[in-house]
Coordinates of C-alpha atoms in Angstrom, one line a residue:
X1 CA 0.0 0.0 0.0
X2 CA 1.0 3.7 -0.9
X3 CA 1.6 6.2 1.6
X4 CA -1.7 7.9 0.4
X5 CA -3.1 5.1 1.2
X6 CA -2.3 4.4 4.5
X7 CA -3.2 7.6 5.5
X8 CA -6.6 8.0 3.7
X9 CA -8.8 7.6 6.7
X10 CA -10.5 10.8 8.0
X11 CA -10.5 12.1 11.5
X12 CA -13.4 13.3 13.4
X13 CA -13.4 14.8 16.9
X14 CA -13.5 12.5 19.5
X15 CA -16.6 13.2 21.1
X16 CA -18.1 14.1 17.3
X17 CA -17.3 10.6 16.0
X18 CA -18.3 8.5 19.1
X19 CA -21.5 10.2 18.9
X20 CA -21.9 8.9 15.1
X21 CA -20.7 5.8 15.5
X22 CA -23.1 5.2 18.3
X23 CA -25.9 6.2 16.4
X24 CA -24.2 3.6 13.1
X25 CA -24.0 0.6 15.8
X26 CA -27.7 1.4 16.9
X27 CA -28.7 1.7 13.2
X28 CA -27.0 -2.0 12.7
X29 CA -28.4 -3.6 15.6
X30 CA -31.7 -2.5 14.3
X31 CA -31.2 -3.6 11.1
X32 CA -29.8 -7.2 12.1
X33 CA -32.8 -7.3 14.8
X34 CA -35.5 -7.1 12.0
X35 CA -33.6 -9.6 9.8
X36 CA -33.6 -12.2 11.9
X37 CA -36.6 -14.0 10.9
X38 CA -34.9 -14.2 7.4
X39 CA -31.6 -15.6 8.9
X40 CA -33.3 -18.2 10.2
X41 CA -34.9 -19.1 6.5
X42 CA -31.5 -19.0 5.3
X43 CA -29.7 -21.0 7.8
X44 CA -32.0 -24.1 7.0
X45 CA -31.7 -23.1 3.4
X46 CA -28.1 -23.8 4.1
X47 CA -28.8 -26.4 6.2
X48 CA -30.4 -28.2 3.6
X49 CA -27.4 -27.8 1.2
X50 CA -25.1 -29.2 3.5
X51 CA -23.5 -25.8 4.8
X52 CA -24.1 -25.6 8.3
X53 CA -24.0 -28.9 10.8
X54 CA -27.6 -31.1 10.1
X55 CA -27.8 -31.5 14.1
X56 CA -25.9 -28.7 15.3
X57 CA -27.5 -25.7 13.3
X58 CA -29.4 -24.1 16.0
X59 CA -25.8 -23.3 17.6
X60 CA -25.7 -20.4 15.3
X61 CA -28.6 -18.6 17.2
X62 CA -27.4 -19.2 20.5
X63 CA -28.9 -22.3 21.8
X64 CA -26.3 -24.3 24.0
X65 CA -25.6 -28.2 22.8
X66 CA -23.1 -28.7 25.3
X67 CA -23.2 -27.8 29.4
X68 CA -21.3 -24.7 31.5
X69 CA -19.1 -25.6 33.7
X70 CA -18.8 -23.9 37.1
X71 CA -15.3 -21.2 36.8
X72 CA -13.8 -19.2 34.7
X73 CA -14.7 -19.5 31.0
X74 CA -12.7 -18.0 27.9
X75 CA -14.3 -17.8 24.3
X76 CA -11.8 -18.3 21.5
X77 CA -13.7 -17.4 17.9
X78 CA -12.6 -18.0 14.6
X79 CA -14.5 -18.0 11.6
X80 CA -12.7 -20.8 9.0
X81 CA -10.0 -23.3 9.2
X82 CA -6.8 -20.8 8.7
X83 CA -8.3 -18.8 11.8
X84 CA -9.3 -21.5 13.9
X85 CA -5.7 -23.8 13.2
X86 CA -3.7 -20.2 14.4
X87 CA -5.5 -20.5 18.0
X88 CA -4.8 -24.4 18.3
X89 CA -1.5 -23.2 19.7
X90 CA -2.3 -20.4 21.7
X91 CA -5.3 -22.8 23.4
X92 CA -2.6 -25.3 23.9
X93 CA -0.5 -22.6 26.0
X94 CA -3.3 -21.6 28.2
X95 CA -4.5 -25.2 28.7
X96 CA -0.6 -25.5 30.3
X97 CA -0.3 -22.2 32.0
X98 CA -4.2 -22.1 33.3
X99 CA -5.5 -26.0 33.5
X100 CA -8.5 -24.9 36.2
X101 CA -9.7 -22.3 32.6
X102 CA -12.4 -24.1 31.1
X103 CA -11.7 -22.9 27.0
X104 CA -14.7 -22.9 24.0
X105 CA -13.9 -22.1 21.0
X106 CA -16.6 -21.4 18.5
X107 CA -16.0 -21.5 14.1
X108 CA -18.9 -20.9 11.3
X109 CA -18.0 -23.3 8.7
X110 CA -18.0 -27.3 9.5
X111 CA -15.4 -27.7 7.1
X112 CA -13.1 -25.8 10.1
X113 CA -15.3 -27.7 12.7
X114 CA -14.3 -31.1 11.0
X115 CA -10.5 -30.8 10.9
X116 CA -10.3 -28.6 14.2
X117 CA -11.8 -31.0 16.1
X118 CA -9.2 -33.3 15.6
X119 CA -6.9 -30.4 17.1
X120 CA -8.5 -29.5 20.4
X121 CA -7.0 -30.7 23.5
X122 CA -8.8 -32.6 25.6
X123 CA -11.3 -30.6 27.7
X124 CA -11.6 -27.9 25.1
X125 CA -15.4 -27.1 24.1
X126 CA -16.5 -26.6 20.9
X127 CA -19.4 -24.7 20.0
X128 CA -20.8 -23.3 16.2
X129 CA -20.7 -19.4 16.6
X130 CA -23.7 -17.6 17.1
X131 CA -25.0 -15.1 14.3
X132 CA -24.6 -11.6 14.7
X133 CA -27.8 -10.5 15.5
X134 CA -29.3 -8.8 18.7
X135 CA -31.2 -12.2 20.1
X136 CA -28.3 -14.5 19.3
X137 CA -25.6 -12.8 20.9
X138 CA -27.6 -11.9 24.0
X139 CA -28.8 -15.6 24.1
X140 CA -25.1 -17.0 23.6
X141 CA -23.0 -14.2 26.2
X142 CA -26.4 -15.5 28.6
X143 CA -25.8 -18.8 28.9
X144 CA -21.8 -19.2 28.7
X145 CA -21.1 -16.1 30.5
X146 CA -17.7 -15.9 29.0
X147 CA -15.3 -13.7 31.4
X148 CA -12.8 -12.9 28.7
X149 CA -13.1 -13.2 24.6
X150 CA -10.5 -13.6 22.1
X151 CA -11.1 -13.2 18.8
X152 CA -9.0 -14.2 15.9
X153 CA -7.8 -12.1 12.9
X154 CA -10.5 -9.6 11.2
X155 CA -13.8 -10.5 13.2
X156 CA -15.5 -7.0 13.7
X157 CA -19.1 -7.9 15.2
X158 CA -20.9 -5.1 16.3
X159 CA -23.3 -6.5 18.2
X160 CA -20.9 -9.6 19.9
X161 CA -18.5 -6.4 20.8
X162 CA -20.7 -4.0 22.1
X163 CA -22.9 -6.7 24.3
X164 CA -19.3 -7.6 25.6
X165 CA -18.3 -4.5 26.2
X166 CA -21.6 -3.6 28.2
X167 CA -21.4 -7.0 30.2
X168 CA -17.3 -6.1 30.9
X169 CA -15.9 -8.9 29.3
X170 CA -12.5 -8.3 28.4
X171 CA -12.0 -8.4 24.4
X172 CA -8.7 -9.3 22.6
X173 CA -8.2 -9.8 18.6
X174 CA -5.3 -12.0 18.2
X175 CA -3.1 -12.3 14.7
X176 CA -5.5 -8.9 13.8
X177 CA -5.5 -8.2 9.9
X178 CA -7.6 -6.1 7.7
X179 CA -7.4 -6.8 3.9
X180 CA -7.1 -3.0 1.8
X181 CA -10.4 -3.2 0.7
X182 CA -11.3 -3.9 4.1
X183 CA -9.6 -1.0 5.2
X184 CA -11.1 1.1 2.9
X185 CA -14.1 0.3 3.6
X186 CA -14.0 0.7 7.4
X187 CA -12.1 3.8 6.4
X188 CA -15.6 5.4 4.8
X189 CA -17.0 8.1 6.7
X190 CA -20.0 6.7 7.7
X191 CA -18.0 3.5 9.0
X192 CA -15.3 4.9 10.7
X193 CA -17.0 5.9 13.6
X194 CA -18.3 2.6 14.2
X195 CA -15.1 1.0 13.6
X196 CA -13.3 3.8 16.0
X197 CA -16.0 2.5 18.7
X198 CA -15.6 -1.0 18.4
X199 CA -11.8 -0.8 18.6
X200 CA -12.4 1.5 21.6
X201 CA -13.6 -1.7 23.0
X202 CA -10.7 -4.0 22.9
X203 CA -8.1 -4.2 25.7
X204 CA -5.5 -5.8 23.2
X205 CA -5.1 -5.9 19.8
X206 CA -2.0 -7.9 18.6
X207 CA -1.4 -7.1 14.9
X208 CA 0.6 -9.4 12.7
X209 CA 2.5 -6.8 11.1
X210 CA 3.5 -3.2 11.5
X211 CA 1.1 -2.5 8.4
X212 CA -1.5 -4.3 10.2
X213 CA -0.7 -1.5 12.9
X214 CA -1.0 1.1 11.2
X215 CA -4.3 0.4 9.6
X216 CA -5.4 0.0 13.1
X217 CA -4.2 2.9 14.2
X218 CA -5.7 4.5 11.4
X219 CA -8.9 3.5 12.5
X220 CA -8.6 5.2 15.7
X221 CA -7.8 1.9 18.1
X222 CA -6.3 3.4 21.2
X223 CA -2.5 3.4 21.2
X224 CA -2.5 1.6 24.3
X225 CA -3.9 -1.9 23.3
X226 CA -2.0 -2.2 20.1
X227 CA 1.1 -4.6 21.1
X228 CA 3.0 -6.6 18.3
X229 CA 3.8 -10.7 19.4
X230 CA 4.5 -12.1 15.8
X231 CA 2.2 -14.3 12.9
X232 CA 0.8 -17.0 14.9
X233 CA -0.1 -19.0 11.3
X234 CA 4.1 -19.2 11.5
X235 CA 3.4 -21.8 14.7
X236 CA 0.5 -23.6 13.9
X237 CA 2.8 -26.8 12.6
X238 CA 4.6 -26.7 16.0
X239 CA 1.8 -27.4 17.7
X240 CA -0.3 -29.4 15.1
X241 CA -1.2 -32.8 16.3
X242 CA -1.2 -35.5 13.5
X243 CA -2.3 -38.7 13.6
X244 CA 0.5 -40.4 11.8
X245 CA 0.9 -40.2 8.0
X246 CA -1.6 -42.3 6.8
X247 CA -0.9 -45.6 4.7
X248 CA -1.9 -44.4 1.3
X249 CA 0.8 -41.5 1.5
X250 CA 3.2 -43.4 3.0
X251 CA 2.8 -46.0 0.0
X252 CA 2.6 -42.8 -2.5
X253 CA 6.0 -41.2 -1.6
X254 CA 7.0 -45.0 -2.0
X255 CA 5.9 -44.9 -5.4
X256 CA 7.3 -41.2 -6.3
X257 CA 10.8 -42.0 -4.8
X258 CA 11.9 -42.5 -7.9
X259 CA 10.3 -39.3 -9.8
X260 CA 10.8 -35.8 -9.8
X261 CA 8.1 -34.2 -7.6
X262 CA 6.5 -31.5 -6.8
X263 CA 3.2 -29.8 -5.1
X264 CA 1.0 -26.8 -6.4
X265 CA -0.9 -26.3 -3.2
X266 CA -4.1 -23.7 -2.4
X267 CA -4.6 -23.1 -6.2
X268 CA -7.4 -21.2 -7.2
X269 CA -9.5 -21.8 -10.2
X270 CA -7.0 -21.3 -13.6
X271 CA -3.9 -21.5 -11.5
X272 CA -3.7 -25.2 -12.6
X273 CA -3.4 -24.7 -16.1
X274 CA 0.2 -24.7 -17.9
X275 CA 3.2 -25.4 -16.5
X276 CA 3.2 -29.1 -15.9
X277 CA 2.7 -29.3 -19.8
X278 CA 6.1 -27.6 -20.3
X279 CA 8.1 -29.0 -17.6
X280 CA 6.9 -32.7 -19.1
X281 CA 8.7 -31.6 -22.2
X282 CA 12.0 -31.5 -20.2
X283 CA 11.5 -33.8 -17.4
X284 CA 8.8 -36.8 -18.5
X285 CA 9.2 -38.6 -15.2
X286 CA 7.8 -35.1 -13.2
X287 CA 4.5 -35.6 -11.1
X288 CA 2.6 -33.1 -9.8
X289 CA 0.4 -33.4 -7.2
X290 CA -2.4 -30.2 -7.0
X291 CA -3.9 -29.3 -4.2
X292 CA -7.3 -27.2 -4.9
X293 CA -7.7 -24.4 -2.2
X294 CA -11.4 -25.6 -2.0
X295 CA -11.6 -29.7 -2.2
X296 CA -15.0 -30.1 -3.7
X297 CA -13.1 -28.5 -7.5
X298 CA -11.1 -31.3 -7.2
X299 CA -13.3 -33.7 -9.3
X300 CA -13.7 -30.6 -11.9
X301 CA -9.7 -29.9 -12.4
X302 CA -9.5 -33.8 -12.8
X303 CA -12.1 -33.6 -15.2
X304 CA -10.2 -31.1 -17.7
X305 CA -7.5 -32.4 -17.5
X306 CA -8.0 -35.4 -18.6
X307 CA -10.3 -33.9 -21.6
X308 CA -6.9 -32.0 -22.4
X309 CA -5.2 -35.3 -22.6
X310 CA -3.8 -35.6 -19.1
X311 CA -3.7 -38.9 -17.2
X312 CA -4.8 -37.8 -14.0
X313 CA -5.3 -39.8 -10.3
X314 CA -8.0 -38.7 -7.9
X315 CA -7.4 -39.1 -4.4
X316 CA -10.9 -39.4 -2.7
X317 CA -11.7 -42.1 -5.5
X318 CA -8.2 -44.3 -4.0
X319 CA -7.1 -44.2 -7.3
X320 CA -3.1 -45.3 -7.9
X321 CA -0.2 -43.8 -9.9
X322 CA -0.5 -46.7 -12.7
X323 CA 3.1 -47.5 -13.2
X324 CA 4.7 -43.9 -14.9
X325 CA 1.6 -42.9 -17.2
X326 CA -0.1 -40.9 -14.2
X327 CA 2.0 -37.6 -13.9
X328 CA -0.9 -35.2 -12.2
X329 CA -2.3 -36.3 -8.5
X330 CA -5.2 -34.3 -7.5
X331 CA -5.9 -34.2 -3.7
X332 CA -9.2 -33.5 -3.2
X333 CA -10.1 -34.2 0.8
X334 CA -9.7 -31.7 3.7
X335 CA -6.9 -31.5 6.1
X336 CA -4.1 -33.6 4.6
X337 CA -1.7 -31.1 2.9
X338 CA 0.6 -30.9 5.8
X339 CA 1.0 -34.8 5.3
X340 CA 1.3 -33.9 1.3
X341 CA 4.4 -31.1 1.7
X342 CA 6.2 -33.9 3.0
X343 CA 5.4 -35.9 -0.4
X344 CA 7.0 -33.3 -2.1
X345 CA 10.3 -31.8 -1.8
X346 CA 9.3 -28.3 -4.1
X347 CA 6.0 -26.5 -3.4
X348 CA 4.5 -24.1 -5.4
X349 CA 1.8 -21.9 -3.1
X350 CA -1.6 -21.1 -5.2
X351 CA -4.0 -18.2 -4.5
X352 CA -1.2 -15.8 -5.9
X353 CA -0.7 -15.7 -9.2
X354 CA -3.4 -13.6 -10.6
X355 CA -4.1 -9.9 -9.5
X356 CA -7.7 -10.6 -7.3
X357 CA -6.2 -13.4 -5.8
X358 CA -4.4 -12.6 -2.1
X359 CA -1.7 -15.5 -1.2
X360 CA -1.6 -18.2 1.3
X361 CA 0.6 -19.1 4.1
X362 CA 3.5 -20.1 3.3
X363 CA 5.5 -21.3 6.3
X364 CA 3.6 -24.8 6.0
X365 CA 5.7 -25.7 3.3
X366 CA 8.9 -24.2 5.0
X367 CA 8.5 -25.9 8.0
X368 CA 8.5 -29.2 6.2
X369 CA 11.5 -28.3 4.4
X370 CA 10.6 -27.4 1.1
X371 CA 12.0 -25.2 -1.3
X372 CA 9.0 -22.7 -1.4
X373 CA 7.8 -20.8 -4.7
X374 CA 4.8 -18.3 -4.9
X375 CA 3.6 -15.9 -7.2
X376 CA 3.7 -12.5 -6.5
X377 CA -0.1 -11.6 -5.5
X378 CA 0.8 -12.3 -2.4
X379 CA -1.8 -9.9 -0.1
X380 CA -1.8 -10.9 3.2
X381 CA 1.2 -12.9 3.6
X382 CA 3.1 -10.2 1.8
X383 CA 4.6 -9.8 5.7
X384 CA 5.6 -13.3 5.6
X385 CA 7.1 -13.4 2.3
X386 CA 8.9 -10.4 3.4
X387 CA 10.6 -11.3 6.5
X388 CA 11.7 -14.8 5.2
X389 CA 13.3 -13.4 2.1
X390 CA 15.0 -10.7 4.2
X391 CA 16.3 -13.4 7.0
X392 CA 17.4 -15.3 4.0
X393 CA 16.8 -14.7 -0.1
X394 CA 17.0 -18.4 -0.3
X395 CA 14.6 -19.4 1.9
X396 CA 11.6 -18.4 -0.9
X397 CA 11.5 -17.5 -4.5
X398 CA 8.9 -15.0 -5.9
X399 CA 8.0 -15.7 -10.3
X400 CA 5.5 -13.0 -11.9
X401 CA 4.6 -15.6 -14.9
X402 CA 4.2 -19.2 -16.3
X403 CA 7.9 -19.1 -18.0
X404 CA 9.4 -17.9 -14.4
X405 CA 7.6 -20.4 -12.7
X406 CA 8.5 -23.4 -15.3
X407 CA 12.2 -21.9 -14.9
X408 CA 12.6 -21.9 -10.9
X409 CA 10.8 -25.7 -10.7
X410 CA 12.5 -26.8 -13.7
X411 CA 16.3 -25.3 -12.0
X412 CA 15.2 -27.8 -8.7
X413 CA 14.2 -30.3 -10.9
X414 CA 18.0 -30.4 -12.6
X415 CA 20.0 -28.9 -9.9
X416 CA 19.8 -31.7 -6.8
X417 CA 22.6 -29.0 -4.4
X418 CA 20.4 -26.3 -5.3
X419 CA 16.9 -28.1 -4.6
X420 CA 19.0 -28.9 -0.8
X421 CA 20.0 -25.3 -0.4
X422 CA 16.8 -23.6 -0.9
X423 CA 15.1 -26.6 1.3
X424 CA 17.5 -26.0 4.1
X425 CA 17.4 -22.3 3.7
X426 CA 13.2 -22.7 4.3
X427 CA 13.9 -24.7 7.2
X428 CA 16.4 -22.7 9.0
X429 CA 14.1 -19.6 8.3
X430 CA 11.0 -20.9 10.0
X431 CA 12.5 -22.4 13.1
X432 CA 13.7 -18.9 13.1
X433 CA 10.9 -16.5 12.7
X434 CA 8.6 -18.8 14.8
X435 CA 10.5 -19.2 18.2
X436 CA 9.1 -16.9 20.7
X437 CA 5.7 -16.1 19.3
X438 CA 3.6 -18.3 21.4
X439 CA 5.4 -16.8 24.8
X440 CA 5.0 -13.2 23.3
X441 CA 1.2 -14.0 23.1
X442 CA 0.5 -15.7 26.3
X443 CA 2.6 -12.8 28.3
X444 CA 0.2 -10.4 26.3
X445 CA -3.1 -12.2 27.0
X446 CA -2.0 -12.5 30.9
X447 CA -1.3 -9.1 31.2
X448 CA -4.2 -7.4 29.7
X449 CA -6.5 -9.8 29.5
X450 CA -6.9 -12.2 32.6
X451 CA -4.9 -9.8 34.6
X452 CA -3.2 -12.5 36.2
X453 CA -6.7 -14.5 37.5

């Protein structure tokens, strides 16, 4: 962002704005109070398409499926899988530094609720978050009588803040990011009082970068609460609890030892077009194995590719590599591309390589030693990419088009000492930039959230 940018959000008077954004958050809770009745349509609409849990749905307006227990309570919210996996670790700490703290944690999509469940230490609850309206909140806050909330990345509620706030329940927004469009929006004049007041609300914000910061500041946050611990996504594989690489990838990388391979994960629609065809030219024996940000395309990439003359394996179908014919694997299930990076010794990160797309973490393929490649749309890991090129130019290589990218898989392809270097140079990089960051958090949580208790 430009410095025009970064300072394009106007100022009110202090008093001036609160008064607006007060009247704003009133004006939304009305709003999401007549609504509700249609929420409800649509959340069995969704229901009935599979989107929210079959038994579980009535979570999202509050109602309890699980039981309080007695003492001190802290609700964790995230909204999707990226979110929820960056609090595992954090949870983790205060299950070890606080064992008498009972923890929920809440998500929206079952997607997230279906590989984070696998991730929650024992004890943990696990509720589907309540919809923002006035009824839902007040129902959910009611019955859990959370004494502190932390909320994880860009989760501005109204009503969930403002309800907390009134009740005294200390709020903190871990790993906080804002997208530019985000920002730009909030930044509007008729938003940025509201977002001023909601901010106001917070006793600490932990940015994941000093952009992050600024856009915070920007938006008015009090000075006071904004304190910088690092990019929790850099620790989730430190604390990620697997259950053991599974036979079927174990008896994959048996039958890839012999071929040149590599993994285009989080690829958006069109991202998985091209470049194997060239690099096939030069190196026959290459597999790739794709990894569609959303599973259910998987069938559909398999699909044209195979219409384009591609021998391609599915893996929800179990199907094999048949003997060196199959050169594309497309992995179409949920929560196995950690297991997948270590398949593969080059990875090539999706979701950047056209100009509305906005990255995807990249320190899961470093800290399973791969030599990393991403294009150059990289949005909100432009932080990431950042740091780990400037602890080490090795450690992750950048391309801007299909002939770059052929070129930097094609040099690890032919190069076996400079495949190693980049791979160790990953490696090195994220033990690096990910020691501390948990500590940093929990010493920030302790001191302005639980205060010690």
């Amino acid at each position: 962002m430009n410095r025009a940018e970064q300072t394009s959000a106007p100022s009110l008077s202090g008093g001036c704005a609160m008064e607006l954004g007060v009247l704003v958050y009133r004006l939304y809770r009305a709003l999401t109070y007549s609504a509700s009745p249609f929420l409800h349509l649509h959340m069995r609409w969704r229901r009935l398409r599979g989107l929210e849990h079959s038994r579980r749905w009535p979570e999202r307006f509050g109602h309890p499926s699980a039981v309080r227990p007695p003492g001190y309570l802290v609700w964790f919210h995230a909204v999707s899988l990226g979110e929820g996996m960056a609090a595992i670790p954090v949870i983790r700490r205060c299950n070890e530094m606080k064992p008498e703290m009972t923890i929920l944690m809440t998500t929206t999509t079952v997607s997230a609720f279906e590989v984070i469940k696998k991730q929650l230490p024992v004890g943990v609850l696990h509720q589907f978050a309540p919809l923002d309206t006035p009824v839902a909140i007040d129902r959910f806050l009611g019955y859990w009588k959370p004494n502190a909330i932390v909320i994880m990345e860009n989760e501005l509620w109204p009503n969930l803040i403002m309800s907390a706030s009134q009740l005294r329940i200390p709020l903190a927004l871990l790993n906080a990011r804002m997208s530019t469009k985000s920002f730009k929006r909030w930044s509007s004049p008729l938003l940025l009082p509201l977002a001023s007041l909601l901010l106001s609300k917070f006793s600490l914000i932990a940015p994941l970068s000093t952009l992050q910061g600024i856009h915070y500041q920007l938006l008015q946050a009090p000075p006071f609460v904004i304190n910088f611990s690092g990019d929790l996504k850099y620790v989730v594989n430190k604390f990620y609890v697997s259950s053991g690489t599974s036979e079927s990838i174990r008896d994959l990388k048996a039958e890839l030892s012999d071929m040149k391979v590599w993994i285009a994960s989080s690829l958006h629609r069109g991202e998985e077009e091209g470049v194997h065809n060239l690099l096939l030219q030069s190196h026959p024996d290459s597999v790739v194995i794709i990894v569609p940000r959303h599973p259910h395309h998987g069938h559909q990439i398999a699909q044209k590719l195979r219409n384009d003359g591609q021998s391609v394996a599915l893996r929800s179908r179990n199907e094999k590599l048949t003997s060196k014919k199959t050169n594309i694997y497309v992995v179409d299930t949920l929560g196995e591309l950690r297991e997948f990076y270590g398949v593969a010794p080059i990875a090539v990160i999706g979701g950047s390589f056209f100009p509305e797309l906005t990255g995807h973490n990249v320190s899961e393929a470093a800290a399973a030693g791969c030599a990393v490649i991403t294009g150059c749309h990289v949005g909100h890991f432009s932080h990431m990419v950042k740091a780990m090129q400037q602890e080490n130019p090795l450690s992750i290589t950048q391309v801007s088009s299909e002939l770059e990218l052929k070129e930097a898989v094609e040099l690890l392809m032919s190069n076996p000492e400079i495949l190693e270097a980049r791979r160790r140079a990953s490696k090195e990089v994220y033990e690096s930039l990910s020691s501390c960051i948990i500590s940093n958090v929990w010493n920030l949580l302790n001191l302005h959230i639980f205060r010690g208790k």
